[in-house]
Coordinates of C-alpha atoms in Angstrom, one line a residue:
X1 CA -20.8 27.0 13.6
X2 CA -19.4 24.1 14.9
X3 CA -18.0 23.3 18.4
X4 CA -15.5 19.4 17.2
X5 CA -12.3 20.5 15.2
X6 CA -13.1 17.7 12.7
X7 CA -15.7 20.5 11.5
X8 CA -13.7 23.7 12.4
X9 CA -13.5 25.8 8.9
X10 CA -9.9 27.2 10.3
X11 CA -8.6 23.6 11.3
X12 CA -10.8 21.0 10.2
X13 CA -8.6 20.3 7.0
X14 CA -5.8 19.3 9.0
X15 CA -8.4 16.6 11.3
X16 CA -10.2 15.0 8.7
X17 CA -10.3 14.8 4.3
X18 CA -13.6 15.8 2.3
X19 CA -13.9 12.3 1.4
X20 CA -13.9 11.3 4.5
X21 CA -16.3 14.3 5.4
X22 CA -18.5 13.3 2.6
X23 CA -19.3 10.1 4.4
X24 CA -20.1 11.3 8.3
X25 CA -21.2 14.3 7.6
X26 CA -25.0 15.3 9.3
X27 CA -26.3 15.4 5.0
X28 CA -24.8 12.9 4.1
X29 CA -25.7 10.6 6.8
X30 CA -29.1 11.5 6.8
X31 CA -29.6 11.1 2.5
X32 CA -28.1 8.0 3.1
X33 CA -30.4 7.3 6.0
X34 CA -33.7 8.3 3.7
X35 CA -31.9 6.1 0.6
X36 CA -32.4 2.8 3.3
X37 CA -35.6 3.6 4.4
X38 CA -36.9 3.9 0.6
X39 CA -35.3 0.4 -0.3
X40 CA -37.0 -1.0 2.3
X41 CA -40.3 0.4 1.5
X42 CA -39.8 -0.9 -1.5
X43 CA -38.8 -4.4 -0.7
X44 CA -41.2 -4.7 1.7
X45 CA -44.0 -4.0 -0.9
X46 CA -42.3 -6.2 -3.4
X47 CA -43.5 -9.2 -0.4
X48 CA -46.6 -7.2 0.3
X49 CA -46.0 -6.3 3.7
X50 CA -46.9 -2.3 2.9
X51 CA -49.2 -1.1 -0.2
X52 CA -47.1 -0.7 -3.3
X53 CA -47.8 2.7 -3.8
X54 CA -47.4 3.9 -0.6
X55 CA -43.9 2.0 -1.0
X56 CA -43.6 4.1 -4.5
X57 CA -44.8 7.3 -2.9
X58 CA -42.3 7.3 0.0
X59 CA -39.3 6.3 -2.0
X60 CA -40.0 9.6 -4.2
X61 CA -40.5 11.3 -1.3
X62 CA -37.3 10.5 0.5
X63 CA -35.2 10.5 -2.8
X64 CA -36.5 14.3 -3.2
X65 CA -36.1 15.6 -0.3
X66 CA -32.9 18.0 0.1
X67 CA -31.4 17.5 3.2
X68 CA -30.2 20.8 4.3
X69 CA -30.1 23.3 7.2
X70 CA -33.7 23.5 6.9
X71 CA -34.4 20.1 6.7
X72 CA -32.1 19.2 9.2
X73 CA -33.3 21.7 11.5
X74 CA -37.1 20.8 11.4
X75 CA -35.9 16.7 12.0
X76 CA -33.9 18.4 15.4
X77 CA -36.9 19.6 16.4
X78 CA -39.0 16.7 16.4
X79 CA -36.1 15.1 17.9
X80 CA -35.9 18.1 20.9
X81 CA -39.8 17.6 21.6
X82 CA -39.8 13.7 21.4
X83 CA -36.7 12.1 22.7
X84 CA -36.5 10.4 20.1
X85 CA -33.8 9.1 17.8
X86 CA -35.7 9.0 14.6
X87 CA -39.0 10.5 15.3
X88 CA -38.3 13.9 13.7
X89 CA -37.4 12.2 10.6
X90 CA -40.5 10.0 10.7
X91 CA -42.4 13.7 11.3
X92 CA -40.9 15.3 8.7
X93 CA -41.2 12.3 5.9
X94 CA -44.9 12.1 7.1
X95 CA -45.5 15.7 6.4
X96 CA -43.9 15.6 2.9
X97 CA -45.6 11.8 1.8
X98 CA -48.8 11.9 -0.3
X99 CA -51.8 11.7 2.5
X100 CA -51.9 8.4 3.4
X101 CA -48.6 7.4 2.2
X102 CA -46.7 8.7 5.2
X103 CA -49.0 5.8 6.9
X104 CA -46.5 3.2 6.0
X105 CA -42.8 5.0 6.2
X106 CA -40.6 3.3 8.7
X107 CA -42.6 0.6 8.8
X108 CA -41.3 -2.5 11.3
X109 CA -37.7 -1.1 11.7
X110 CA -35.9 0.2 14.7
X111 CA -33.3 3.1 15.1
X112 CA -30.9 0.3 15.4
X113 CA -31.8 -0.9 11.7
X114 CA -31.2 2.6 10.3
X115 CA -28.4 3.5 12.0
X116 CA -26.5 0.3 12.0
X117 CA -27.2 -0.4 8.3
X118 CA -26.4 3.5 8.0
X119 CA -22.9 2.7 9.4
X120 CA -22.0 -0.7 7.6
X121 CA -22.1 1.3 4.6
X122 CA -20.0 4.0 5.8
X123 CA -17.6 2.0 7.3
X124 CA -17.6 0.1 4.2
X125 CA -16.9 3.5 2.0
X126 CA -14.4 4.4 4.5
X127 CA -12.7 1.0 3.8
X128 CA -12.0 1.5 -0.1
X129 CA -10.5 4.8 0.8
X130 CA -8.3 3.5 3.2
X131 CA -7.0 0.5 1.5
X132 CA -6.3 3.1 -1.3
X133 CA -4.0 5.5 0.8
X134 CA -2.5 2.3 2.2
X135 CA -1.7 1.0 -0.9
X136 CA -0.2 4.3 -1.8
X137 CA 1.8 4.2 1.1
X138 CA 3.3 0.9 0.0
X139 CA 3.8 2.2 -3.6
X140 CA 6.3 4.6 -2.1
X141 CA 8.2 2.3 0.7
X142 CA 8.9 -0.4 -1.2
X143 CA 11.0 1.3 -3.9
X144 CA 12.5 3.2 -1.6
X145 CA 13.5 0.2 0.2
X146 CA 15.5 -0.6 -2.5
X147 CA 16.9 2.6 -2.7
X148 CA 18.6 3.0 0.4
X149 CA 19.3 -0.9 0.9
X150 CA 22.6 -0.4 1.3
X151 CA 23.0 3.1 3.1
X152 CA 24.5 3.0 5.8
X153 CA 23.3 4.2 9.4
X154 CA 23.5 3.7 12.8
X155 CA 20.6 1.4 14.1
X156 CA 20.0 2.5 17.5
X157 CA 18.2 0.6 20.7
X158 CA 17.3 2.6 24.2
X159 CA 18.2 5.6 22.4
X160 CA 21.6 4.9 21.7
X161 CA 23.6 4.0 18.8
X162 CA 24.1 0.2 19.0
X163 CA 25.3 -1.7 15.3
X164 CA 24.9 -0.3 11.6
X165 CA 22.1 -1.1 10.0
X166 CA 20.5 0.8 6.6
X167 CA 17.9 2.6 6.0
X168 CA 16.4 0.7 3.5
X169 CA 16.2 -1.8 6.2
X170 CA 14.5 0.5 8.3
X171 CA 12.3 1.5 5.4
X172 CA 11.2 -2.3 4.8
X173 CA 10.7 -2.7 8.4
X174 CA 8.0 0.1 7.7
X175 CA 6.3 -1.4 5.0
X176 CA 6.4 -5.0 5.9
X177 CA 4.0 -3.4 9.0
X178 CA 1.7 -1.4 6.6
X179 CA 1.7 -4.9 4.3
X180 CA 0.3 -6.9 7.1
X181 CA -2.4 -4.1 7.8
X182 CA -3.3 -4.2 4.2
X183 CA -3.5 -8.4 4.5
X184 CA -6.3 -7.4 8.1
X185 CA -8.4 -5.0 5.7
X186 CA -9.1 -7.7 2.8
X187 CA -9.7 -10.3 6.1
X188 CA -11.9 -7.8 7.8
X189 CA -14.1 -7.4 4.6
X190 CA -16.4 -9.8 4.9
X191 CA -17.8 -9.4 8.2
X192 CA -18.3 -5.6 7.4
X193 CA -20.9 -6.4 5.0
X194 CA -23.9 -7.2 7.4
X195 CA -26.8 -4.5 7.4
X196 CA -29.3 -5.1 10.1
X197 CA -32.9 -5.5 9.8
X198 CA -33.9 -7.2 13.0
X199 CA -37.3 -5.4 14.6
X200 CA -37.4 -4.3 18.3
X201 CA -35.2 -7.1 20.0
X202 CA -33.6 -9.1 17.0
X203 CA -36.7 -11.1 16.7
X204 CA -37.4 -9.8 13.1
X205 CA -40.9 -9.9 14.3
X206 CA -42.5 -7.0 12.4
X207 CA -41.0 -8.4 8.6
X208 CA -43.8 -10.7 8.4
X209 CA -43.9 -14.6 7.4
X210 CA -41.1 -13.8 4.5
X211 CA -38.6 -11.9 6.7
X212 CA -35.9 -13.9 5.8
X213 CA -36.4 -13.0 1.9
X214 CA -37.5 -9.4 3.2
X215 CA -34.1 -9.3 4.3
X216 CA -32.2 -10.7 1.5
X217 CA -33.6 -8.4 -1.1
X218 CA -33.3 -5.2 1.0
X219 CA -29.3 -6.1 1.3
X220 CA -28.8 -7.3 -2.0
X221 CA -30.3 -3.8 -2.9
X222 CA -28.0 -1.8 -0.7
X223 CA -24.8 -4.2 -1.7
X224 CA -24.4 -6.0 2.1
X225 CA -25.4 -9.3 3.1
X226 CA -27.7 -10.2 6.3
X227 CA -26.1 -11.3 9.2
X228 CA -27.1 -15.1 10.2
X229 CA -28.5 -13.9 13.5
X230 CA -29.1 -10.4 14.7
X231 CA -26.1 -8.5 16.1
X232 CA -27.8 -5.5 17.8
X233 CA -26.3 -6.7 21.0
X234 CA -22.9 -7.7 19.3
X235 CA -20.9 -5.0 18.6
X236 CA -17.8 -7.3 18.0
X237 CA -17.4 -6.5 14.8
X238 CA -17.7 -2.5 14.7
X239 CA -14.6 -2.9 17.5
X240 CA -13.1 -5.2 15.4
X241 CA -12.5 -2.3 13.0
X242 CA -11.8 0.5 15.2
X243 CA -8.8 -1.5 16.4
X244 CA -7.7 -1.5 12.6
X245 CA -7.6 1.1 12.8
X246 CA -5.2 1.9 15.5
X247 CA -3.3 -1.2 14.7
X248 CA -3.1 1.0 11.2
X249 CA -2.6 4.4 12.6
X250 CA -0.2 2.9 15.6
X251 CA 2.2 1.9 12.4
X252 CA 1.6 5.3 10.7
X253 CA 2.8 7.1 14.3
X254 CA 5.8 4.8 14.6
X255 CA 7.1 6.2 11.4
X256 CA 6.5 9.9 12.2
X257 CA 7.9 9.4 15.6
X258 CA 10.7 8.0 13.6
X259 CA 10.9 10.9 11.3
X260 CA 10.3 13.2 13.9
X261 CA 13.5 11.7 16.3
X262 CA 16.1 11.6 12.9
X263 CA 15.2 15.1 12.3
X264 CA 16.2 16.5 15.2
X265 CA 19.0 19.0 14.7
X266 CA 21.4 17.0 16.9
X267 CA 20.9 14.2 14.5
X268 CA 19.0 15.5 11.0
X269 CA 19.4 12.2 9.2
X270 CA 15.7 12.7 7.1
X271 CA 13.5 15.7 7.1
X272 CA 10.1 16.5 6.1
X273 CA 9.7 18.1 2.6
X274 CA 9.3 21.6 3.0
X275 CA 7.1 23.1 1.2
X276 CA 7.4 26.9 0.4
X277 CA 5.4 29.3 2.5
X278 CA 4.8 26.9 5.2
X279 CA 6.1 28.6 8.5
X280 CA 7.4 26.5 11.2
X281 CA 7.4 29.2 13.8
X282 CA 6.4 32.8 14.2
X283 CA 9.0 33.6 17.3
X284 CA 12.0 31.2 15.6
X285 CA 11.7 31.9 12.0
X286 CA 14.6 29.4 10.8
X287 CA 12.4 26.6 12.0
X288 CA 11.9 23.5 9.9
X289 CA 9.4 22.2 12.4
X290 CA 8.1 18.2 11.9
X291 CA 4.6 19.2 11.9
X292 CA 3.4 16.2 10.0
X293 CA 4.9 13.4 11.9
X294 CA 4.0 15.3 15.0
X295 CA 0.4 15.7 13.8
X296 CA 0.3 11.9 13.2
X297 CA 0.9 11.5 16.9
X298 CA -1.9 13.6 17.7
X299 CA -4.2 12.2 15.1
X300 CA -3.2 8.3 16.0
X301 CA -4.2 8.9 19.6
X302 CA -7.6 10.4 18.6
X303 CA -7.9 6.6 16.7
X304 CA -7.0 5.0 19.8
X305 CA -9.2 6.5 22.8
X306 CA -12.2 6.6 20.2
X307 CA -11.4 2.8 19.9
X308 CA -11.5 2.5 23.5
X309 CA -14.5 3.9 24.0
X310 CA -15.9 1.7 21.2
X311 CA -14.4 -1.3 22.9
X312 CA -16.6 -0.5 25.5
X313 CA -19.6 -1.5 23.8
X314 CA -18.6 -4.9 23.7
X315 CA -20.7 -5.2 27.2
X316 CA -24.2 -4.7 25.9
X317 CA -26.9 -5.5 28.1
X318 CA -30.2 -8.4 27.1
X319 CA -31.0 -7.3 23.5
X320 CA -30.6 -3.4 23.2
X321 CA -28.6 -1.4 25.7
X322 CA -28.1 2.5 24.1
X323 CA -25.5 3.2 26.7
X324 CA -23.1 0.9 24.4
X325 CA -24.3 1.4 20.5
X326 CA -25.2 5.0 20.9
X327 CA -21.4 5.7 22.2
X328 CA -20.7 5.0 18.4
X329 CA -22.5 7.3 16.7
X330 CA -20.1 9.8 18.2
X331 CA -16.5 7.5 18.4
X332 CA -16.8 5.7 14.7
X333 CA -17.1 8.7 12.7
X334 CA -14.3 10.2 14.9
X335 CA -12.1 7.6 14.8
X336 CA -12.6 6.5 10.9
X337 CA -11.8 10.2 10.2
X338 CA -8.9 11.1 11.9
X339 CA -7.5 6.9 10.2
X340 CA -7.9 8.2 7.2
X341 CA -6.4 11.6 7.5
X342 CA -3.6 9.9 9.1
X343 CA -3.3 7.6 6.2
X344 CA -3.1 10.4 3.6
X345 CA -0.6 13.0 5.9
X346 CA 1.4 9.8 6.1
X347 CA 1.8 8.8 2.3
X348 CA 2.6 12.8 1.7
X349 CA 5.2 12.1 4.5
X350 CA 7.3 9.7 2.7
X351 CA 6.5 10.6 -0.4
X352 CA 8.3 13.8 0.2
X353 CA 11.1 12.7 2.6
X354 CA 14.0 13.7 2.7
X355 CA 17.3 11.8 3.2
X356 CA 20.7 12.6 4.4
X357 CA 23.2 9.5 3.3
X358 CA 26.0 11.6 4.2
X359 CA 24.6 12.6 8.0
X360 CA 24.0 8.8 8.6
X361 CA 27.4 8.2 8.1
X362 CA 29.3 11.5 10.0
X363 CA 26.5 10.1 12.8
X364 CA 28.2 6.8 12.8
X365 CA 31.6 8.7 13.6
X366 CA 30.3 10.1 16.6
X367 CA 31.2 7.3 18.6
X368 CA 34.5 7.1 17.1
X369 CA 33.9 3.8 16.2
X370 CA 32.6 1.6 19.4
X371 CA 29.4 0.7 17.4
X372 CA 31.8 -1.9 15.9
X373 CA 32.1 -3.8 19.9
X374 CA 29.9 -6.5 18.9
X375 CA 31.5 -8.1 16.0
X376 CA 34.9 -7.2 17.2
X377 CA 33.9 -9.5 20.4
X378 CA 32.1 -12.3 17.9
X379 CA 35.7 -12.7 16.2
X380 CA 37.6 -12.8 19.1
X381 CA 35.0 -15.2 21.2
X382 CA 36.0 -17.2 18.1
X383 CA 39.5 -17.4 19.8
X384 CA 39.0 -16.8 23.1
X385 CA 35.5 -18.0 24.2
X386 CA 32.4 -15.4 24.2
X387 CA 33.4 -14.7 28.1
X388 CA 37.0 -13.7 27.9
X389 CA 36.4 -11.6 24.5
X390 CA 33.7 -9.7 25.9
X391 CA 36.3 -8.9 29.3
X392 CA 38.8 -7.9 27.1
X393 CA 37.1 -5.4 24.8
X394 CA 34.8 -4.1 27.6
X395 CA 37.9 -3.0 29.6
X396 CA 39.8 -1.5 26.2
X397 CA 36.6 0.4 25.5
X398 CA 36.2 2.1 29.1
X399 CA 40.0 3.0 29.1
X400 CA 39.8 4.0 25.5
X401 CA 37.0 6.4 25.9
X402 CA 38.5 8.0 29.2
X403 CA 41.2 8.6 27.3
X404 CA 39.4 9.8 24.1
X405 CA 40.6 7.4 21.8
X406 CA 39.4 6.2 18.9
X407 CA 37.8 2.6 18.5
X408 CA 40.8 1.6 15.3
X409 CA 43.6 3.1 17.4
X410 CA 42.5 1.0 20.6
X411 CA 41.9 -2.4 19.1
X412 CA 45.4 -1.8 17.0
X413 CA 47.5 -0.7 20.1
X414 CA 45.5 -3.9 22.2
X415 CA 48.1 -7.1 22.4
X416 CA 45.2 -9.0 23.7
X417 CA 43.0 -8.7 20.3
X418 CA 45.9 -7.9 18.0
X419 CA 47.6 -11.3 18.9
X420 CA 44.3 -13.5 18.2
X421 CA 42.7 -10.9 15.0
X422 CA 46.4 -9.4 13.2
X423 CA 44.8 -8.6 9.9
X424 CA 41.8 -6.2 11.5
X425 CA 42.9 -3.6 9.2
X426 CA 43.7 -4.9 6.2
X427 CA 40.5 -7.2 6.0
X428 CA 38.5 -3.8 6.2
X429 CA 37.1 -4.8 9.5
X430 CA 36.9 -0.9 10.5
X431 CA 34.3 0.1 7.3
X432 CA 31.0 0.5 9.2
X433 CA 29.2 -1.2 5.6
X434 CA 31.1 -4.6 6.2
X435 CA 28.6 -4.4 9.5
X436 CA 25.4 -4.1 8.5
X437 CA 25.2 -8.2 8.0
X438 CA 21.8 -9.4 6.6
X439 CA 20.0 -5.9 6.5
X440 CA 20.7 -5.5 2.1
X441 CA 19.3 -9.4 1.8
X442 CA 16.3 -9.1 4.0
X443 CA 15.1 -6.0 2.5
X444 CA 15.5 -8.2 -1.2
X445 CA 14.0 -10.8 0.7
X446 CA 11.0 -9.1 1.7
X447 CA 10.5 -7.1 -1.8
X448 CA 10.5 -10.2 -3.8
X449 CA 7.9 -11.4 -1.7
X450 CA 6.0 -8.4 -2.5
X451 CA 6.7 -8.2 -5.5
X452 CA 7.8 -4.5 -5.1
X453 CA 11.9 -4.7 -6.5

């Protein structure tokens, strides 16, 4: 029974995906925790710092033990009675190692080796699936930036309609963002690869008078690298990631807040893919409720104060302070999670999205025109000067919308704009397309950059 939604078996699916659970779970955190501690016996007997078959002993040992409730349960209890981090797993190895054996398990590391090597690797993991659903994501924007390249909508700024743009344009807006975030996690790599091995205050004092090879070999083993100097009190780098991550899922939200807006039923430009049998309300039963892009809201700001609280860490007291790194154990997991189920609502999202070409343009109408102010005003400042054009339509627009006219019929019955612009009408000024200006080249722009036309 669990008491964190993540785990909940009525909710959980919707807060985090198995693969992602297959990483931070309590099992799989602690095989992968007995997998580091039987490298490291065995590296350290490769440089004789332990007895070789002690090292061989324990590595059996760990590698088959099953890490279940049981198990789990009788390392708690060690951990209950001790204080301890790791001293219930060092009880419970002992008990199970050959006599003697036991002697030697855990020798010269710290909690802070374990769990910080522990968490490279999961971040790591977590990494490759990310970069996965956010290439997937990209997959599906950039041909559908193409697609609606030259569909017309209304591009809107505090709320309000202000010129046409398309949606493709909006589209490639969304992926140049997500393109950017996939440029961060191949620069991010690198520093993501450091295990730690550095003894009781980053000395490396217990490795012996090979600790740099020690070192070496263990991380070669486990595929990371060792850091040039100890970073138990530099937590720089794990921060570094969590805000990835909500740079990540902050894009991820923008779009579903997007989604979530158009679909309104005052404006129902797009809508979520439905999906039949999903309800979107048991008291309105019409309902087609935006429950993805409003879950990706929820899910984003999960990222975000987890990363906060990460951030934290960053003040870390002399050489080990728990009040900092220990705030991880709980955030990390939390916040890698609810990324990556972000990341795989999202590419579902636009995968199945729905768009209404014919909705953009009846919204465009609503204004009966008066989106079309701006260039109107940039042709007759061509005339006139910028000043007196933006007078003269500023007064026909508040006169023509007391009186309910139309944007055409105002400019056309206006001496002052007729007389300077005569062939308005016939030059197809009034076709909301002719307006959209750069948006078709800059999404052609940006997919031949990408490759993705």
């Amino acid at each position: 029974m669990s008491s964190l939604i993540f785990d909940s078996k009525i909710y959980g699916s919707a807060w985090a995906d198995d693969d992602f659970r297959a990483i931070f779970d309590e099992p799989a955190m602690v095989t992968d925790w007995l997998e580091i501690l039987s490298v490291l016996a065995e590296t350290q007997a490769h440089f004789d710092l332990i007895p070789k078959d002690a090292a061989l002993a324990i590595a059996e040992t760990c590698r088959a033990t099953v890490v279940d409730g049981d198990f789990l349960d009788e390392v708690g209890v060690g951990f209950k009675d001790s204080g301890h981090s790791t001293q219930g797993l060092i009880l419970a190895i002992f008990r199970r190692c050959p006599e003697g054996a036991g002697e030697w398990f855990y020798y010269g590391t710290t909690v802070q080796d374990l769990t910080d090597t522990w968490m490279s690797r999961a971040i790591l993991k977590s990494h490759v699936l990310i970069q996965q659903s956010l290439d997937k994501i990209l997959a599906i924007l950039l041909p559908m930036a193409n697609q609606y390249k030259n569909t017309t909508m209304a591009g809107r700024t505090h709320g309000q309609q202000g010129l046409p743009i398309t949606f493709g344009f909006k589209v490639a807006n969304w992926a140049g963002e997500m393109a950017r975030h996939s440029e961060r996690l191949s620069e991010i790599r690198p520093r993501l690869m450091y295990g730690q091995l550095s003894g009781g205050v980053g000395s490396m004092a217990s490795q012996g008078s090979r600790g740099f090879e020690i070192q070496k070999m263990f991380f070669d083993t486990l595929n990371l690298l060792p850091a040039p100097v100890s970073w138990t009190s530099s937590r720089d780098v794990v921060a570094e990631w969590s805000q990835l991550l909500v740079l990540i899922c902050g894009t991820a939200d923008r779009i579903g807040h997007e989604i979530y807006n158009l679909q309104r039923s005052e404006i129902g430009e797009v809508r979520e893919g439905f999906i039949e049998g999903t309800v979107g309300s048991i008291t309105m039963p019409h309902k087609r409720n935006p429950e993805i892009s409003e879950h990706l809201g929820t899910l984003s700001r999960i990222v975000r104060h987890n990363a906060a609280l990460i951030c934290e860490g960053l003040v870390h007291e002399h050489e080990r302070d728990g009040r900092s790194w220990k705030a991880e154990w709980n955030a990390v997991p939390q916040a890698t999670m609810a990324a990556g189920k972000t990341m795989s609502l999202l590419a579902g999202l636009v995968q199945n999205l729905e768009v209404d070409p014919n909705r953009m343009l009846a919204n465009l109408e609503i204004t009966k025109g008066f989106v079309l102010s701006e260039p109107l005003m940039l042709a007759l400042a061509a005339k006139v000067g910028r000043k007196t054009a933006h007078e003269i339509i500023y007064e026909m627009s508040l006169k023509a919308q007391e009186a309910g006219m139309s944007f055409k019929e105002a400019v056309l019955s206006n001496c002052d704009i007729t007389t300077h612009l005569p062939n308005l009408e016939m030059e197809g000024f009034f076709n909301y397309a002719q307006h959209t200006d750069y948006c078709a080249a800059m999404v052609e722009r940006f997919l031949n950059e990408k490759g993705g036309k």
